[in-house]
Short mmCIF file of C-alpha atoms in Angstrom, two decimals:
data_model
loop_
_atom_site.label_atom_id
_atom_site.label_comp_id
_atom_site.label_asym_id
_atom_site.label_seq_id
_atom_site.Cartn_x
_atom_site.Cartn_y
_atom_site.Cartn_z
CA UNK C 43 0.04 0.15 0.18
CA UNK C 44 3.08 2.32 1.01
CA UNK C 45 4.39 1.60 -2.59
CA UNK C 46 1.09 2.22 -4.20
CA UNK C 47 0.78 5.37 -2.25
CA UNK C 48 4.19 6.86 -3.33
CA UNK C 49 3.96 5.68 -6.85
CA UNK C 50 0.51 7.72 -7.34
CA UNK C 51 2.51 10.78 -5.58
CA UNK C 52 5.42 10.15 -7.71
CA UNK C 53 2.90 10.29 -11.08
CA UNK C 54 1.12 13.35 -9.79
CA UNK C 55 4.40 15.40 -9.43
CA UNK C 56 5.67 14.16 -13.13
CA UNK C 57 1.86 15.25 -14.32
CA UNK C 58 2.42 18.54 -12.33
CA UNK C 59 5.82 19.47 -13.59
CA UNK C 60 4.69 18.48 -17.01
CA UNK C 61 1.78 21.08 -16.85
CA UNK C 62 3.83 23.89 -15.31
CA UNK C 63 6.37 23.28 -18.38
CA UNK C 64 3.65 23.40 -20.99
CA UNK C 65 1.93 26.56 -19.30
CA UNK C 66 5.21 28.22 -19.23
CA UNK C 67 6.25 27.54 -22.77
CA UNK C 68 2.69 28.72 -23.73
CA UNK C 69 3.35 31.96 -22.03
CA UNK C 70 6.92 32.23 -23.33
CA UNK C 71 8.42 32.09 -19.89
CA UNK C 72 10.30 28.71 -20.32
CA UNK C 73 12.72 27.30 -23.01
CA UNK C 74 11.61 24.80 -25.57
CA UNK C 75 13.68 21.82 -27.03
CA UNK C 76 13.02 21.90 -30.51
CA UNK C 77 12.89 18.83 -33.03
CA UNK C 78 15.51 18.21 -35.40
CA UNK C 79 14.71 19.80 -38.95
CA UNK C 80 14.63 16.18 -40.15
CA UNK C 81 12.59 14.83 -37.92
CA UNK C 82 10.34 17.71 -38.25
CA UNK C 83 9.89 17.22 -42.02
CA UNK C 84 9.13 13.39 -41.34
CA UNK C 85 6.26 14.50 -39.07
CA UNK C 86 4.75 17.20 -41.75
CA UNK C 87 5.26 14.35 -44.39
CA UNK C 88 3.33 11.95 -42.43
CA UNK C 89 0.35 14.17 -41.60
CA UNK C 90 0.23 15.44 -45.17
CA UNK C 91 -0.16 11.86 -45.90
CA UNK C 92 -2.98 11.25 -43.91
CA UNK C 93 -4.97 14.26 -45.01
CA UNK C 94 -4.83 13.20 -48.82
CA UNK C 95 -5.31 9.21 -47.74
CA UNK C 96 -8.39 10.50 -46.36
CA UNK C 97 -9.82 12.94 -48.64
CA UNK C 98 -8.81 10.51 -51.78
CA UNK C 99 -11.03 7.67 -49.79
CA UNK C 100 -13.79 9.90 -49.23
CA UNK C 101 -13.96 10.63 -53.12
CA UNK C 102 -13.80 7.11 -54.10
CA UNK C 103 -16.21 6.16 -51.83
CA UNK C 104 -18.59 8.57 -53.24
CA UNK C 105 -17.40 7.09 -56.74
CA UNK C 106 -18.20 3.66 -55.94
CA UNK C 107 -21.36 4.62 -54.18
CA UNK C 108 -23.20 7.91 -55.00
CA UNK C 109 -25.89 7.46 -52.72
CA UNK C 110 -24.93 8.88 -49.02
CA UNK C 111 -27.72 6.97 -47.16
CA UNK C 112 -26.48 3.75 -48.50
CA UNK C 113 -22.71 4.34 -47.72
CA UNK C 114 -24.17 5.38 -44.10
CA UNK C 115 -26.22 2.03 -44.11
CA UNK C 116 -22.98 0.02 -45.25
CA UNK C 117 -21.18 1.69 -42.44
CA UNK C 118 -23.31 0.78 -39.97
CA UNK C 119 -23.35 -2.63 -40.92
CA UNK C 120 -19.80 -2.96 -41.31
CA UNK C 121 -19.18 -1.55 -37.50
CA UNK C 122 -21.74 -3.95 -36.09
CA UNK C 123 -19.83 -6.70 -38.19
CA UNK C 124 -22.82 -7.99 -40.24
CA UNK C 125 -23.13 -8.55 -43.41
CA UNK C 126 -24.38 -5.94 -46.28
CA UNK C 127 -27.86 -7.02 -47.83
CA UNK C 128 -27.44 -7.67 -51.72
CA UNK C 129 -29.22 -5.01 -53.51
CA UNK C 130 -29.30 -4.30 -57.41
CA UNK C 131 -27.47 -1.54 -58.74
CA UNK C 132 -28.99 1.18 -60.77
CA UNK C 133 -28.23 -0.46 -64.43
CA UNK C 134 -29.52 -3.76 -62.94
CA UNK C 135 -32.53 -1.95 -61.76
CA UNK C 136 -32.92 -0.16 -65.28
CA UNK C 137 -32.39 -3.62 -67.44
CA UNK C 138 -34.72 -5.09 -65.07
CA UNK C 139 -37.22 -2.71 -66.25
CA UNK C 140 -36.36 -2.74 -69.51
CA UNK C 141 -36.93 -6.55 -69.96
CA UNK C 142 -40.26 -6.37 -68.19
CA UNK C 143 -41.48 -3.62 -70.26
CA UNK C 144 -40.33 -5.46 -73.39
CA UNK C 145 -41.82 -8.69 -71.96
CA UNK C 146 -45.09 -6.80 -71.94
CA UNK C 147 -45.17 -5.09 -75.10
CA UNK C 148 -44.22 -8.81 -76.37
CA UNK C 149 -40.66 -9.98 -77.40
CA UNK C 150 -41.93 -10.77 -80.86
CA UNK C 151 -42.65 -7.09 -81.64
CA UNK C 152 -39.50 -4.91 -82.63
CA UNK C 153 -40.29 -2.63 -79.74
CA UNK C 154 -40.40 -5.39 -77.54
CA UNK C 155 -37.68 -7.13 -78.41
CA UNK C 156 -35.06 -4.28 -78.67
CA UNK C 157 -35.80 -3.47 -74.95
CA UNK C 158 -35.34 -6.84 -73.62
CA UNK C 159 -31.84 -6.99 -75.42
CA UNK C 160 -31.07 -3.39 -74.07
CA UNK C 161 -32.11 -4.58 -70.70
CA UNK C 162 -30.21 -7.73 -70.65
CA UNK C 163 -27.29 -5.32 -71.80
CA UNK C 164 -27.82 -3.46 -68.57
CA UNK C 165 -27.71 -5.83 -66.66
CA UNK C 166 -24.42 -7.07 -67.80
CA UNK C 167 -23.19 -3.82 -67.31
CA UNK C 168 -24.28 -3.80 -63.70
CA UNK C 169 -22.48 -7.05 -63.21
CA UNK C 170 -19.43 -5.46 -64.38
CA UNK C 171 -19.43 -2.62 -62.18
CA UNK C 172 -20.55 -4.69 -59.25
CA UNK C 173 -17.05 -6.91 -59.86
CA UNK C 174 -15.23 -3.33 -60.35
CA UNK C 175 -16.76 -2.04 -56.98
CA UNK C 176 -15.68 -5.24 -55.22
CA UNK C 177 -12.38 -5.31 -56.60
CA UNK C 178 -11.74 -1.23 -55.74
CA UNK C 179 -12.68 -1.82 -52.13
CA UNK C 180 -10.37 -4.54 -51.63
CA UNK C 181 -7.28 -3.66 -53.49
CA UNK C 182 -7.58 0.09 -52.89
CA UNK C 183 -10.03 1.21 -50.28
CA UNK C 184 -8.93 -1.38 -47.63
CA UNK C 185 -4.90 -0.59 -47.90
CA UNK C 186 -5.88 3.11 -47.33
CA UNK C 187 -7.84 2.12 -44.43
CA UNK C 188 -5.60 0.07 -42.70
CA UNK C 189 -3.03 2.78 -43.09
CA UNK C 190 -5.31 5.41 -40.99
CA UNK C 191 -6.62 2.91 -38.44
CA UNK C 192 -3.39 1.23 -37.99
CA UNK C 193 0.25 2.62 -38.89
CA UNK C 194 -0.77 6.19 -38.56
CA UNK C 195 -2.59 5.45 -35.02
CA UNK C 196 0.59 4.30 -34.01
CA UNK C 197 2.36 7.21 -35.19
CA UNK C 198 0.22 9.60 -33.28
CA UNK C 199 0.73 7.64 -29.94
CA UNK C 200 4.36 7.75 -30.40
CA UNK C 201 4.44 11.09 -31.82
CA UNK C 202 2.23 12.17 -28.54
CA UNK C 203 4.93 10.11 -26.08
CA UNK C 204 7.66 12.06 -28.12
CA UNK C 205 5.97 15.09 -26.62
CA UNK C 206 5.69 13.79 -23.05
CA UNK C 207 9.25 12.99 -23.05
CA UNK C 208 10.37 16.66 -24.29
CA UNK C 209 8.43 18.07 -21.56
CA UNK C 210 10.15 15.95 -19.02
CA UNK C 211 13.47 16.87 -20.54
CA UNK C 212 12.53 20.81 -20.54
CA UNK C 213 11.21 20.59 -16.94
CA UNK C 214 14.65 18.62 -15.84
CA UNK C 215 16.57 21.32 -17.38
CA UNK C 216 14.57 23.95 -15.65
CA UNK C 217 15.18 22.50 -12.27
CA UNK C 218 18.88 22.26 -13.05
CA UNK C 219 19.07 25.98 -13.67
CA UNK C 220 16.89 26.69 -10.49
CA UNK C 221 19.03 24.36 -8.21
CA UNK C 222 21.53 26.02 -5.95
CA UNK C 223 22.48 23.44 -3.37
CA UNK C 224 25.20 20.94 -4.67
CA UNK C 225 23.47 17.94 -3.45
CA UNK C 226 20.06 19.15 -5.41
CA UNK C 227 22.38 20.17 -8.32
CA UNK C 228 23.45 16.58 -8.38
CA UNK C 229 19.92 14.92 -8.24
CA UNK C 230 19.27 17.54 -11.41
CA UNK C 231 21.77 16.51 -13.39
CA UNK C 232 21.07 12.70 -12.89
CA UNK C 233 17.28 13.50 -13.63
CA UNK C 234 18.36 15.58 -16.82
CA UNK C 235 20.73 13.12 -18.11
CA UNK C 236 17.79 10.28 -17.47
CA UNK C 237 15.33 12.38 -19.40
CA UNK C 238 17.64 13.15 -22.34
CA UNK C 239 18.31 9.45 -22.52
CA UNK C 240 14.49 8.73 -22.70
CA UNK C 241 13.57 11.43 -25.16
CA UNK C 242 16.58 10.73 -27.41
CA UNK C 243 15.29 6.94 -27.51
CA UNK C 244 11.71 7.85 -28.12
CA UNK C 245 13.00 10.58 -30.94
CA UNK C 246 14.51 7.61 -32.76
CA UNK C 247 11.34 5.58 -32.34
CA UNK C 248 9.32 8.12 -33.92
CA UNK C 249 11.81 8.81 -36.46
CA UNK C 250 11.76 4.86 -37.71
CA UNK C 251 8.05 4.70 -37.87
CA UNK C 252 8.03 8.34 -39.53
CA UNK C 253 10.46 6.88 -42.08
CA UNK C 254 8.19 3.87 -42.82
CA UNK C 255 5.59 6.43 -44.77
CA UNK C 256 7.91 6.11 -47.83
CA UNK C 257 7.21 2.41 -47.70
CA UNK C 258 3.34 3.34 -47.29
CA UNK C 259 3.68 5.67 -50.54
CA UNK C 260 5.03 2.79 -52.22
CA UNK C 261 2.35 0.55 -51.63
CA UNK C 262 -0.43 2.84 -52.15
CA UNK C 263 1.21 3.48 -55.54
CA UNK C 264 0.64 -0.13 -56.17
CA UNK C 265 -2.59 -0.08 -54.82
CA UNK C 266 -3.21 2.67 -57.49
CA UNK C 267 -2.25 1.11 -60.19
CA UNK C 268 -4.58 -2.09 -59.47
CA UNK C 269 -7.66 0.61 -58.79
CA UNK C 270 -6.59 1.95 -62.50
CA UNK C 271 -6.91 -1.78 -63.83
CA UNK C 272 -9.69 -2.70 -62.71
CA UNK C 273 -11.45 0.92 -63.79
CA UNK C 274 -9.61 -0.36 -67.46
CA UNK C 275 -11.54 -3.43 -66.98
CA UNK C 276 -14.59 -2.07 -66.34
CA UNK C 277 -15.08 0.45 -69.03
CA UNK C 278 -13.81 -1.68 -71.33
CA UNK C 279 -16.51 -4.61 -70.78
CA UNK C 280 -19.22 -1.90 -70.40
CA UNK C 281 -17.99 -0.28 -74.13
CA UNK C 282 -17.80 -4.19 -75.49
CA UNK C 283 -21.15 -4.69 -74.14
CA UNK C 284 -22.80 -1.71 -76.10
CA UNK C 285 -20.79 -2.36 -79.07
CA UNK C 286 -22.73 -5.81 -79.20
CA UNK C 287 -26.18 -4.12 -78.11
CA UNK C 288 -25.22 -1.50 -81.16
CA UNK C 289 -24.88 -4.37 -83.84
CA UNK C 290 -27.85 -6.47 -82.64
CA UNK C 291 -30.05 -3.41 -82.76
CA UNK C 292 -28.78 -3.10 -86.38
CA UNK C 293 -31.91 -4.87 -87.63
CA UNK C 294 -34.21 -2.92 -85.56
CA UNK C 295 -35.57 0.85 -86.66
CA UNK C 296 -33.00 3.34 -86.47
CA UNK C 297 -35.06 6.64 -86.28
CA UNK C 298 -37.23 7.95 -83.97
CA UNK C 299 -38.63 10.97 -85.38
CA UNK C 300 -42.40 11.51 -85.71
CA UNK C 301 -44.37 13.64 -88.27
CA UNK C 302 -47.34 13.40 -85.85
CA UNK C 303 -45.26 14.20 -82.88
CA UNK C 304 -42.81 17.46 -84.32
CA UNK C 305 -45.22 19.82 -82.65
CA UNK C 306 -47.95 19.93 -80.11
CA UNK C 307 -49.65 23.04 -78.56
CA UNK C 308 -49.47 23.54 -75.10
CA UNK C 309 -51.19 26.22 -72.86
CA UNK C 310 -49.05 29.08 -74.46
CA UNK C 311 -49.40 27.83 -77.92
CA UNK C 312 -45.59 26.92 -77.80
CA UNK C 313 -44.34 23.88 -80.30
CA UNK C 314 -41.95 21.21 -79.23
CA UNK C 315 -39.87 19.31 -81.68
CA UNK C 316 -38.73 16.07 -81.56
CA UNK C 317 -35.41 15.50 -82.80
CA UNK C 318 -34.20 13.10 -85.12
CA UNK C 319 -31.27 11.01 -82.99
CA UNK C 320 -28.24 10.36 -85.42
CA UNK C 321 -27.15 6.69 -85.41
CA UNK C 322 -23.94 4.92 -87.11
CA UNK C 323 -23.69 3.28 -90.36
CA UNK C 324 -23.16 -0.09 -88.64
CA UNK C 325 -26.58 0.03 -87.04
CA UNK C 326 -28.48 1.49 -90.12
CA UNK C 327 -26.94 -1.32 -91.88
CA UNK C 328 -29.30 -4.11 -93.05
CA UNK C 329 -28.63 -7.38 -91.46
CA UNK C 330 -27.14 -10.47 -93.40
CA UNK C 331 -30.49 -12.03 -93.44
CA UNK C 332 -32.52 -9.36 -94.59
CA UNK C 333 -31.71 -9.80 -98.29
CA UNK C 334 -28.38 -7.78 -98.55
CA UNK C 335 -27.67 -9.30 -102.12
CA UNK C 336 -30.92 -8.20 -103.01
CA UNK C 337 -30.63 -4.69 -102.34
CA UNK C 338 -27.49 -4.71 -103.95
CA UNK C 339 -28.68 -6.12 -107.30
CA UNK C 340 -31.23 -3.68 -107.11
CA UNK C 341 -28.91 -0.77 -107.32
CA UNK C 342 -26.91 -2.21 -110.16
CA UNK C 343 -29.76 -2.82 -112.44
CA UNK C 344 -31.58 0.35 -111.68
CA UNK C 345 -34.86 -1.40 -111.86
CA UNK C 346 -37.90 -1.75 -109.51
CA UNK C 347 -38.93 -4.31 -107.08
CA UNK C 348 -41.62 -4.97 -104.79
CA UNK C 349 -40.68 -4.83 -101.19
CA UNK C 350 -42.85 -5.71 -97.84
CA UNK C 351 -42.74 -3.13 -94.98
CA UNK C 352 -41.48 -4.48 -92.06
CA UNK C 353 -42.07 -1.67 -89.19
CA UNK C 354 -44.49 1.48 -89.28
CA UNK C 355 -42.24 4.40 -90.14
CA UNK C 356 -43.00 8.10 -89.63
CA UNK C 357 -41.21 10.44 -92.63
CA UNK C 358 -38.99 13.23 -91.38
CA UNK C 359 -39.37 15.38 -94.16
CA UNK C 360 -41.49 16.00 -97.34
CA UNK C 361 -38.75 13.95 -99.01
CA UNK C 362 -39.44 11.05 -97.48
CA UNK C 363 -42.53 8.19 -97.55
CA UNK C 364 -44.16 7.68 -94.32
CA UNK C 365 -44.53 3.50 -94.16
CA UNK C 366 -47.13 1.09 -92.58
CA UNK C 367 -46.04 -2.52 -91.19
CA UNK C 368 -47.04 -5.53 -93.66
CA UNK C 369 -47.83 -2.79 -96.98
CA UNK C 370 -46.21 -3.85 -100.16
CA UNK C 371 -44.78 -1.08 -101.89
CA UNK C 372 -42.48 -0.88 -105.18
CA UNK C 373 -38.86 0.32 -104.70
CA UNK C 374 -36.01 1.64 -106.84
CA UNK C 375 -32.62 2.80 -106.99
CA UNK C 376 -31.84 6.40 -107.60
CA UNK C 377 -28.56 7.42 -108.74
CA UNK C 378 -26.78 9.53 -106.32
CA UNK C 379 -29.00 8.70 -103.36
CA UNK C 380 -27.64 7.40 -100.12
CA UNK C 381 -26.94 3.70 -99.89
CA UNK C 382 -29.44 3.04 -97.11
CA UNK C 383 -32.01 4.73 -98.65
CA UNK C 384 -34.56 3.74 -101.87
CA UNK C 385 -37.24 5.35 -103.29
CA UNK C 386 -40.71 4.16 -102.49
CA UNK C 387 -43.51 4.68 -104.43
CA UNK C 388 -47.60 4.04 -103.49
CA UNK C 389 -49.71 4.79 -106.08
CA UNK C 390 -48.76 8.45 -106.91
CA UNK C 391 -46.92 9.10 -103.41
CA UNK C 392 -43.07 8.75 -103.93
CA UNK C 393 -40.25 9.34 -101.32
CA UNK C 394 -37.29 8.09 -99.79
CA UNK C 395 -37.50 4.95 -97.42
CA UNK C 396 -34.84 3.29 -95.30
CA UNK C 397 -33.62 -0.17 -96.22
CA UNK C 398 -33.88 -1.50 -92.64
CA UNK C 399 -37.91 -1.48 -92.71
CA UNK C 400 -38.03 -3.05 -95.93
CA UNK C 401 -38.12 -6.67 -97.26
CA UNK C 402 -37.98 -7.32 -100.81
CA UNK C 403 -40.21 -9.71 -102.45
CA UNK C 404 -39.23 -12.22 -105.13
#
């Protein structure tokens, strides 16, 4: 019991001397031992690394999960050490809606079939996005978080201990200055040697930890490379999925403008025009099974052929001819006309028609 009381009294005295030393330093009444320039630079670099790591982590989390409510929910599940419930991402939700709508319109219709194909592609992109998020969380965010919650906390702990040892050293220097009696001076000198040794030892420990930040930078560079590779793979997969979808849609209607919808009257009498969506030549080209050789022969012979209309088509201008599905019209090639168009005739009506809407008849 006596030992514990003495120990408690000694600890209280040490804390008091530290507090006095700290207060006098703030008031400019006591000298302060400065850290060497190299150690100060290492401390600044560690703090800079911590701040930028936090900033990069925050923005990466926003990129991977834009919904703040979902991020909070995932954070709570992580702290409770529970599995985060699986939910569909935005691409998968859009894909599901497209597939359901296409099924309702009918897979046998052009629009319904196109919706189903688009929905399947959106689901594929959603799956690629899920893999990208998982890979980024494991190979990029986790190492960054481990640094902040592990290595940097250790650095902070040793840095705080170094500050305590510095206060003890400066307090010992102050006591030595105030000592007048030889015996008191001898005790003060011994305390100074001991506190100086402890301070030097703690400074060396802190320095070694801070120099390890260079290894952290090298590790984070490898993690950054993994993140870029995962992002490249995700975008490459998404691009390929869309290219494949574009090829599949080449056999579907490619112009979405309607004379009936080009203008509508609002309460103020204003009109709203529906723009034509330009598509690439690969989407406008007829599919191999759609009689490509027949169209080529028609252009070469400069004659006329009967053709069945596959889909409804609303003319986008006075030079085009509106079409109704399943009707039969006469078509011919005109010199100088774009290869994706033919001249259609229905009685006395004439106009350009897109070949992707037609099937030549024998």
